[in-house]
Amino acid sequence: MASQDLLERLRASGWLMTSQRRVVAEVLSGDHVHLSADEVHRLALLRLPEISRATVYKALGELVALGEVREVSVGGRAKLYDPNHDATHHHLVCEECGVTRDVQAPSGGAPRPAKADLGGFTLTGVDIVFRGLCPKCAKSQAAATGRTKRSSP
């Protein structure tokens, strides 16, 4: 979905690519990537064992400030970092395990409230989150429901 890989975009922008920043960007690269800061740190440690949590948080903050990564808040969970910054999209979240995927926005963009409904607000953004069960959780839930039905008198 991303028009250009995060690492490519950062190189093109001239962002100083230290080994720590490169590892954070590598961890965030790909389609349907939505990781918390702790997940980014855990995965970064596998590539660069000396990287600190503070360095990861700082790099994530810089990427958000540059507009290369979006912070996504869904359902009271930890903020997720989404490198798919340039495509208009929504999110699909599993209510059970929290896995998050990008969903293409329909043509015409996000719905807009009528001006009268805004109550003087200036609209600065729209976040649409679809909720459901991923295939793995749906299968587990169906299996658990089947066991419950069989064990009932």
Short mmCIF file of N, CA and C in Angstrom, two decimals:
data_model
loop_
_atom_site.label_atom_id
_atom_site.label_comp_id
_atom_site.label_asym_id
_atom_site.label_seq_id
_atom_site.Cartn_x
_atom_site.Cartn_y
_atom_site.Cartn_z
N MET A 1 0.81 -1.18 0.00
CA MET A 1 0.00 0.00 0.00
C MET A 1 0.86 1.26 0.00
N ALA A 2 1.97 1.26 0.74
CA ALA A 2 2.84 2.43 0.79
C ALA A 2 3.47 2.66 -0.57
N SER A 3 3.46 3.93 -0.98
CA SER A 3 3.98 4.24 -2.31
C SER A 3 5.49 4.11 -2.36
N GLN A 4 6.15 4.30 -1.25
CA GLN A 4 7.60 4.21 -1.21
C GLN A 4 7.99 3.69 0.17
N ASP A 5 8.95 2.82 0.23
CA ASP A 5 9.41 2.25 1.48
C ASP A 5 9.92 3.35 2.42
N LEU A 6 9.71 3.18 3.71
CA LEU A 6 10.13 4.16 4.70
C LEU A 6 11.61 4.48 4.60
N LEU A 7 12.45 3.46 4.50
CA LEU A 7 13.90 3.71 4.39
C LEU A 7 14.24 4.54 3.16
N GLU A 8 13.60 4.24 2.04
CA GLU A 8 13.84 5.02 0.82
C GLU A 8 13.43 6.47 1.01
N ARG A 9 12.27 6.68 1.63
CA ARG A 9 11.79 8.05 1.87
C ARG A 9 12.75 8.81 2.77
N LEU A 10 13.26 8.15 3.81
CA LEU A 10 14.16 8.81 4.74
C LEU A 10 15.48 9.16 4.08
N ARG A 11 16.00 8.24 3.28
CA ARG A 11 17.25 8.53 2.56
C ARG A 11 17.06 9.71 1.61
N ALA A 12 15.92 9.72 0.91
CA ALA A 12 15.64 10.80 -0.04
C ALA A 12 15.48 12.15 0.67
N SER A 13 15.00 12.12 1.91
CA SER A 13 14.78 13.37 2.64
C SER A 13 16.06 13.93 3.25
N GLY A 14 17.11 13.11 3.28
CA GLY A 14 18.38 13.56 3.86
C GLY A 14 18.45 13.38 5.37
N TRP A 15 17.54 12.62 5.95
CA TRP A 15 17.57 12.36 7.39
C TRP A 15 18.87 11.66 7.75
N LEU A 16 19.58 12.14 8.74
CA LEU A 16 20.84 11.54 9.16
C LEU A 16 20.58 10.09 9.59
N MET A 17 21.15 9.15 8.86
CA MET A 17 20.84 7.74 9.06
C MET A 17 21.91 7.08 9.94
N THR A 18 21.77 7.25 11.27
CA THR A 18 22.66 6.55 12.19
C THR A 18 22.25 5.08 12.21
N SER A 19 23.06 4.24 12.80
CA SER A 19 22.72 2.81 12.85
C SER A 19 21.44 2.59 13.66
N GLN A 20 21.24 3.37 14.72
CA GLN A 20 20.04 3.22 15.54
C GLN A 20 18.80 3.64 14.76
N ARG A 21 18.87 4.78 14.09
CA ARG A 21 17.73 5.25 13.30
C ARG A 21 17.41 4.28 12.16
N ARG A 22 18.46 3.77 11.54
CA ARG A 22 18.26 2.82 10.44
C ARG A 22 17.52 1.58 10.93
N VAL A 23 17.90 1.06 12.09
CA VAL A 23 17.26 -0.14 12.63
C VAL A 23 15.79 0.14 12.95
N VAL A 24 15.49 1.29 13.54
CA VAL A 24 14.10 1.64 13.84
C VAL A 24 13.30 1.71 12.53
N ALA A 25 13.86 2.34 11.52
CA ALA A 25 13.17 2.44 10.23
C ALA A 25 13.00 1.07 9.59
N GLU A 26 14.00 0.20 9.70
CA GLU A 26 13.89 -1.15 9.14
C GLU A 26 12.77 -1.93 9.82
N VAL A 27 12.66 -1.80 11.13
CA VAL A 27 11.61 -2.51 11.87
C VAL A 27 10.23 -2.03 11.43
N LEU A 28 10.12 -0.75 11.09
CA LEU A 28 8.83 -0.19 10.70
C LEU A 28 8.51 -0.36 9.22
N SER A 29 9.46 -0.82 8.43
CA SER A 29 9.23 -0.94 6.99
C SER A 29 8.31 -2.10 6.66
N GLY A 30 7.45 -1.89 5.67
CA GLY A 30 6.57 -2.96 5.19
C GLY A 30 5.12 -2.52 5.15
N ASP A 31 4.30 -3.37 4.57
CA ASP A 31 2.86 -3.13 4.52
C ASP A 31 2.21 -3.63 5.79
N HIS A 32 1.17 -2.97 6.23
CA HIS A 32 0.37 -3.35 7.39
C HIS A 32 1.20 -3.44 8.66
N VAL A 33 2.19 -2.54 8.79
CA VAL A 33 3.02 -2.50 9.98
C VAL A 33 2.39 -1.52 10.97
N HIS A 34 2.07 -1.99 12.15
CA HIS A 34 1.51 -1.18 13.23
C HIS A 34 2.09 -1.71 14.52
N LEU A 35 3.14 -1.07 15.00
CA LEU A 35 3.84 -1.57 16.18
C LEU A 35 3.83 -0.52 17.29
N SER A 36 3.77 -0.98 18.53
CA SER A 36 3.92 -0.08 19.67
C SER A 36 5.41 0.24 19.81
N ALA A 37 5.72 1.25 20.60
CA ALA A 37 7.12 1.61 20.83
C ALA A 37 7.87 0.44 21.47
N ASP A 38 7.22 -0.27 22.38
CA ASP A 38 7.88 -1.42 23.01
C ASP A 38 8.15 -2.53 22.01
N GLU A 39 7.21 -2.75 21.08
CA GLU A 39 7.43 -3.76 20.04
C GLU A 39 8.58 -3.34 19.11
N VAL A 40 8.63 -2.06 18.77
CA VAL A 40 9.73 -1.56 17.94
C VAL A 40 11.04 -1.79 18.66
N HIS A 41 11.09 -1.48 19.95
CA HIS A 41 12.32 -1.67 20.73
C HIS A 41 12.72 -3.14 20.77
N ARG A 42 11.75 -4.02 21.04
CA ARG A 42 12.05 -5.46 21.12
C ARG A 42 12.63 -5.97 19.79
N LEU A 43 12.02 -5.57 18.67
CA LEU A 43 12.51 -6.02 17.37
C LEU A 43 13.83 -5.36 16.99
N ALA A 44 14.01 -4.12 17.41
CA ALA A 44 15.27 -3.43 17.14
C ALA A 44 16.42 -4.09 17.89
N LEU A 45 16.15 -4.56 19.09
CA LEU A 45 17.20 -5.23 19.89
C LEU A 45 17.73 -6.48 19.19
N LEU A 46 16.88 -7.14 18.41
CA LEU A 46 17.33 -8.33 17.68
C LEU A 46 18.34 -7.97 16.60
N ARG A 47 18.25 -6.76 16.09
CA ARG A 47 19.15 -6.31 15.02
C ARG A 47 20.35 -5.54 15.57
N LEU A 48 20.13 -4.83 16.68
CA LEU A 48 21.17 -3.99 17.26
C LEU A 48 21.05 -4.08 18.79
N PRO A 49 21.71 -5.07 19.39
CA PRO A 49 21.50 -5.35 20.82
C PRO A 49 21.76 -4.18 21.77
N GLU A 50 22.55 -3.20 21.35
CA GLU A 50 22.86 -2.09 22.25
C GLU A 50 21.89 -0.91 22.16
N ILE A 51 20.87 -1.01 21.34
CA ILE A 51 19.93 0.12 21.18
C ILE A 51 19.07 0.26 22.45
N SER A 52 18.96 1.48 22.94
CA SER A 52 18.20 1.71 24.17
C SER A 52 16.74 2.05 23.86
N ARG A 53 15.90 1.87 24.85
CA ARG A 53 14.49 2.22 24.73
C ARG A 53 14.36 3.72 24.46
N ALA A 54 15.16 4.54 25.15
CA ALA A 54 15.10 5.99 24.96
C ALA A 54 15.44 6.38 23.53
N THR A 55 16.41 5.72 22.94
CA THR A 55 16.78 6.00 21.55
C THR A 55 15.64 5.64 20.61
N VAL A 56 14.96 4.54 20.85
CA VAL A 56 13.83 4.14 20.02
C VAL A 56 12.72 5.18 20.13
N TYR A 57 12.38 5.59 21.36
CA TYR A 57 11.34 6.59 21.55
C TYR A 57 11.70 7.90 20.86
N LYS A 58 12.96 8.30 20.96
CA LYS A 58 13.40 9.54 20.32
C LYS A 58 13.28 9.44 18.80
N ALA A 59 13.73 8.33 18.24
CA ALA A 59 13.64 8.14 16.78
C ALA A 59 12.18 8.12 16.32
N LEU A 60 11.31 7.45 17.08
CA LEU A 60 9.89 7.43 16.73
C LEU A 60 9.30 8.84 16.76
N GLY A 61 9.67 9.61 17.78
CA GLY A 61 9.20 10.99 17.87
C GLY A 61 9.65 11.83 16.69
N GLU A 62 10.89 11.63 16.28
CA GLU A 62 11.42 12.35 15.11
C GLU A 62 10.68 11.95 13.84
N LEU A 63 10.43 10.66 13.69
CA LEU A 63 9.72 10.18 12.49
C LEU A 63 8.30 10.74 12.42
N VAL A 64 7.64 10.83 13.58
CA VAL A 64 6.30 11.42 13.62
C VAL A 64 6.38 12.90 13.28
N ALA A 65 7.34 13.62 13.88
CA ALA A 65 7.50 15.05 13.62
C ALA A 65 7.81 15.33 12.14
N LEU A 66 8.56 14.43 11.51
CA LEU A 66 8.87 14.58 10.09
C LEU A 66 7.67 14.26 9.20
N GLY A 67 6.65 13.63 9.78
CA GLY A 67 5.48 13.24 9.00
C GLY A 67 5.69 11.94 8.23
N GLU A 68 6.71 11.19 8.58
CA GLU A 68 7.01 9.93 7.89
C GLU A 68 6.31 8.74 8.53
N VAL A 69 5.89 8.90 9.78
CA VAL A 69 5.20 7.84 10.52
C VAL A 69 4.04 8.49 11.25
N ARG A 70 2.90 7.80 11.28
CA ARG A 70 1.74 8.31 12.02
C ARG A 70 1.57 7.55 13.32
N GLU A 71 1.19 8.27 14.36
CA GLU A 71 0.79 7.63 15.61
C GLU A 71 -0.68 7.27 15.47
N VAL A 72 -1.00 6.04 15.80
CA VAL A 72 -2.37 5.56 15.69
C VAL A 72 -2.82 5.09 17.07
N SER A 73 -3.94 5.61 17.53
CA SER A 73 -4.51 5.18 18.81
C SER A 73 -5.79 4.41 18.51
N VAL A 74 -5.84 3.16 18.96
CA VAL A 74 -7.04 2.35 18.73
C VAL A 74 -7.44 1.63 20.01
N GLY A 75 -8.64 1.87 20.43
CA GLY A 75 -9.26 1.11 21.50
C GLY A 75 -8.54 1.05 22.82
N GLY A 76 -7.95 2.15 23.29
CA GLY A 76 -7.32 2.16 24.60
C GLY A 76 -6.03 1.38 24.70
N ARG A 77 -5.52 0.90 23.60
CA ARG A 77 -4.24 0.17 23.61
C ARG A 77 -3.09 1.17 23.47
N ALA A 78 -1.87 0.69 23.59
CA ALA A 78 -0.70 1.55 23.40
C ALA A 78 -0.72 2.14 22.00
N LYS A 79 -0.17 3.35 21.86
CA LYS A 79 -0.07 3.96 20.54
C LYS A 79 0.71 3.05 19.61
N LEU A 80 0.24 3.01 18.36
CA LEU A 80 0.94 2.23 17.34
C LEU A 80 1.57 3.19 16.36
N TYR A 81 2.64 2.76 15.73
CA TYR A 81 3.35 3.58 14.75
C TYR A 81 3.15 2.97 13.37
N ASP A 82 2.64 3.80 12.45
CA ASP A 82 2.24 3.37 11.11
C ASP A 82 3.08 4.10 10.07
N PRO A 83 3.94 3.38 9.33
CA PRO A 83 4.77 4.04 8.32
C PRO A 83 4.03 4.35 7.02
N ASN A 84 2.78 3.94 6.91
CA ASN A 84 1.99 4.18 5.71
C ASN A 84 1.39 5.58 5.82
N HIS A 85 2.24 6.57 5.72
CA HIS A 85 1.86 7.95 6.02
C HIS A 85 1.17 8.68 4.87
N ASP A 86 1.41 8.27 3.66
CA ASP A 86 0.97 9.09 2.53
C ASP A 86 -0.30 8.61 1.85
N ALA A 87 -0.79 7.47 2.22
CA ALA A 87 -2.01 6.95 1.59
C ALA A 87 -3.19 7.17 2.53
N THR A 88 -4.29 7.67 1.98
CA THR A 88 -5.49 7.82 2.79
C THR A 88 -6.04 6.43 3.07
N HIS A 89 -6.03 6.08 4.33
CA HIS A 89 -6.51 4.76 4.70
C HIS A 89 -7.10 4.79 6.09
N HIS A 90 -7.83 3.73 6.40
CA HIS A 90 -8.42 3.54 7.71
C HIS A 90 -7.75 2.32 8.32
N HIS A 91 -8.22 1.93 9.49
CA HIS A 91 -7.63 0.77 10.16
C HIS A 91 -8.70 -0.24 10.53
N LEU A 92 -8.30 -1.50 10.48
CA LEU A 92 -9.13 -2.63 10.86
C LEU A 92 -8.42 -3.31 12.03
N VAL A 93 -9.11 -3.41 13.17
CA VAL A 93 -8.48 -3.90 14.39
C VAL A 93 -9.21 -5.12 14.92
N CYS A 94 -8.45 -6.15 15.26
CA CYS A 94 -9.02 -7.33 15.90
C CYS A 94 -9.30 -6.99 17.36
N GLU A 95 -10.54 -7.17 17.78
CA GLU A 95 -10.94 -6.85 19.15
C GLU A 95 -10.35 -7.82 20.17
N GLU A 96 -9.90 -8.97 19.70
CA GLU A 96 -9.36 -9.97 20.61
C GLU A 96 -7.85 -9.80 20.82
N CYS A 97 -7.07 -9.83 19.75
CA CYS A 97 -5.61 -9.80 19.87
C CYS A 97 -4.98 -8.45 19.54
N GLY A 98 -5.76 -7.54 18.94
CA GLY A 98 -5.25 -6.21 18.66
C GLY A 98 -4.51 -6.04 17.35
N VAL A 99 -4.37 -7.10 16.55
CA VAL A 99 -3.67 -6.96 15.28
C VAL A 99 -4.39 -5.88 14.47
N THR A 100 -3.61 -5.04 13.80
CA THR A 100 -4.16 -3.89 13.07
C THR A 100 -3.68 -3.93 11.63
N ARG A 101 -4.61 -3.70 10.72
CA ARG A 101 -4.31 -3.68 9.29
C ARG A 101 -4.80 -2.38 8.68
N ASP A 102 -4.14 -1.98 7.60
CA ASP A 102 -4.59 -0.83 6.83
C ASP A 102 -5.72 -1.26 5.92
N VAL A 103 -6.70 -0.37 5.75
CA VAL A 103 -7.83 -0.60 4.86
C VAL A 103 -7.93 0.61 3.95
N GLN A 104 -7.95 0.37 2.64
CA GLN A 104 -8.07 1.47 1.68
C GLN A 104 -9.33 2.27 1.94
N ALA A 105 -9.20 3.58 1.92
CA ALA A 105 -10.36 4.45 2.06
C ALA A 105 -11.13 4.45 0.74
N PRO A 106 -12.45 4.49 0.82
CA PRO A 106 -13.22 4.54 -0.42
C PRO A 106 -12.96 5.84 -1.16
N SER A 107 -13.19 5.84 -2.45
CA SER A 107 -12.99 7.07 -3.21
C SER A 107 -13.92 8.13 -2.64
N GLY A 108 -13.44 9.35 -2.64
CA GLY A 108 -14.22 10.43 -2.04
C GLY A 108 -13.75 10.76 -0.64
N GLY A 109 -12.86 9.93 -0.07
CA GLY A 109 -12.29 10.23 1.23
C GLY A 109 -13.20 9.92 2.40
N ALA A 110 -12.84 10.47 3.52
CA ALA A 110 -13.56 10.20 4.77
C ALA A 110 -14.86 11.01 4.80
N PRO A 111 -15.85 10.50 5.51
CA PRO A 111 -17.09 11.26 5.65
C PRO A 111 -16.84 12.53 6.44
N ARG A 112 -17.58 13.57 6.12
CA ARG A 112 -17.44 14.85 6.81
C ARG A 112 -18.79 15.21 7.44
N PRO A 113 -18.77 15.65 8.69
CA PRO A 113 -20.02 16.07 9.30
C PRO A 113 -20.52 17.38 8.66
N ALA A 114 -21.81 17.57 8.76
CA ALA A 114 -22.38 18.82 8.27
C ALA A 114 -21.83 19.97 9.10
N LYS A 115 -21.67 21.13 8.49
CA LYS A 115 -21.11 22.29 9.17
C LYS A 115 -21.88 22.60 10.45
N ALA A 116 -23.20 22.46 10.40
CA ALA A 116 -24.03 22.74 11.58
C ALA A 116 -23.71 21.80 12.73
N ASP A 117 -23.25 20.58 12.44
CA ASP A 117 -22.93 19.60 13.47
C ASP A 117 -21.57 19.83 14.11
N LEU A 118 -20.73 20.66 13.51
CA LEU A 118 -19.38 20.88 14.01
C LEU A 118 -19.35 21.73 15.28
N GLY A 119 -20.39 22.49 15.54
CA GLY A 119 -20.44 23.29 16.76
C GLY A 119 -19.27 24.23 16.92
N GLY A 120 -18.79 24.79 15.81
CA GLY A 120 -17.67 25.72 15.88
C GLY A 120 -16.30 25.08 15.80
N PHE A 121 -16.24 23.76 15.82
CA PHE A 121 -14.95 23.07 15.72
C PHE A 121 -14.33 23.30 14.35
N THR A 122 -13.02 23.36 14.31
CA THR A 122 -12.28 23.33 13.06
C THR A 122 -11.76 21.91 12.92
N LEU A 123 -12.16 21.23 11.88
CA LEU A 123 -11.78 19.84 11.67
C LEU A 123 -10.31 19.75 11.30
N THR A 124 -9.54 18.95 12.04
CA THR A 124 -8.12 18.78 11.75
C THR A 124 -7.76 17.38 11.29
N GLY A 125 -8.69 16.44 11.41
CA GLY A 125 -8.40 15.09 10.96
C GLY A 125 -9.54 14.15 11.24
N VAL A 126 -9.46 12.98 10.64
CA VAL A 126 -10.47 11.95 10.81
C VAL A 126 -9.74 10.62 10.95
N ASP A 127 -10.12 9.85 11.96
CA ASP A 127 -9.59 8.51 12.13
C ASP A 127 -10.76 7.55 12.16
N ILE A 128 -10.79 6.62 11.23
CA ILE A 128 -11.85 5.63 11.19
C ILE A 128 -11.24 4.27 11.49
N VAL A 129 -11.83 3.60 12.48
CA VAL A 129 -11.34 2.28 12.89
C VAL A 129 -12.49 1.29 12.78
N PHE A 130 -12.27 0.26 11.98
CA PHE A 130 -13.22 -0.84 11.88
C PHE A 130 -12.77 -1.91 12.86
N ARG A 131 -13.71 -2.53 13.54
CA ARG A 131 -13.37 -3.55 14.54
C ARG A 131 -14.01 -4.88 14.14
N GLY A 132 -13.34 -5.95 14.52
CA GLY A 132 -13.85 -7.29 14.24
C GLY A 132 -12.90 -8.31 14.83
N LEU A 133 -12.94 -9.51 14.29
CA LEU A 133 -12.04 -10.58 14.71
C LEU A 133 -11.19 -10.99 13.52
N CYS A 134 -9.88 -11.11 13.74
CA CYS A 134 -9.00 -11.60 12.68
C CYS A 134 -9.33 -13.08 12.44
N PRO A 135 -8.88 -13.66 11.35
CA PRO A 135 -9.21 -15.07 11.07
C PRO A 135 -8.79 -16.03 12.19
N LYS A 136 -7.61 -15.80 12.76
CA LYS A 136 -7.12 -16.69 13.82
C LYS A 136 -8.02 -16.61 15.06
N CYS A 137 -8.38 -15.39 15.48
CA CYS A 137 -9.22 -15.24 16.66
C CYS A 137 -10.65 -15.72 16.40
N ALA A 138 -11.15 -15.47 15.19
CA ALA A 138 -12.49 -15.94 14.84
C ALA A 138 -12.54 -17.47 14.90
N LYS A 139 -11.48 -18.11 14.41
CA LYS A 139 -11.42 -19.58 14.43
C LYS A 139 -11.35 -20.09 15.87
N SER A 140 -10.53 -19.43 16.69
CA SER A 140 -10.42 -19.83 18.10
C SER A 140 -11.74 -19.65 18.82
N GLN A 141 -12.42 -18.55 18.54
CA GLN A 141 -13.71 -18.28 19.18
C GLN A 141 -14.76 -19.31 18.74
N ALA A 142 -14.76 -19.64 17.46
CA ALA A 142 -15.71 -20.63 16.95
C ALA A 142 -15.44 -21.99 17.59
N ALA A 143 -14.15 -22.34 17.73
CA ALA A 143 -13.80 -23.62 18.34
C ALA A 143 -14.23 -23.64 19.81
N ALA A 144 -14.01 -22.52 20.52
CA ALA A 144 -14.39 -22.45 21.94
C ALA A 144 -15.91 -22.51 22.08
N THR A 145 -16.63 -21.87 21.20
CA THR A 145 -18.09 -21.91 21.23
C THR A 145 -18.58 -23.32 20.96
N GLY A 146 -17.94 -24.01 20.05
CA GLY A 146 -18.31 -25.39 19.74
C GLY A 146 -18.09 -26.31 20.92
N ARG A 147 -16.98 -26.11 21.65
CA ARG A 147 -16.70 -26.92 22.84
C ARG A 147 -17.74 -26.65 23.92
N THR A 148 -18.13 -25.39 24.07
CA THR A 148 -19.11 -25.03 25.09
C THR A 148 -20.45 -25.67 24.78
N LYS A 149 -20.86 -25.62 23.53
CA LYS A 149 -22.15 -26.20 23.13
C LYS A 149 -22.15 -27.71 23.33
N ARG A 150 -21.04 -28.38 23.01
CA ARG A 150 -20.97 -29.84 23.16
C ARG A 150 -20.99 -30.24 24.63
N SER A 151 -20.42 -29.40 25.52
CA SER A 151 -20.34 -29.78 26.93
C SER A 151 -21.59 -29.40 27.70
N SER A 152 -22.49 -28.62 27.10
CA SER A 152 -23.74 -28.25 27.77
C SER A 152 -24.72 -29.40 27.72
N PRO A 153 -25.55 -29.54 28.80
CA PRO A 153 -26.53 -30.65 28.82
C PRO A 153 -27.66 -30.43 27.84
#
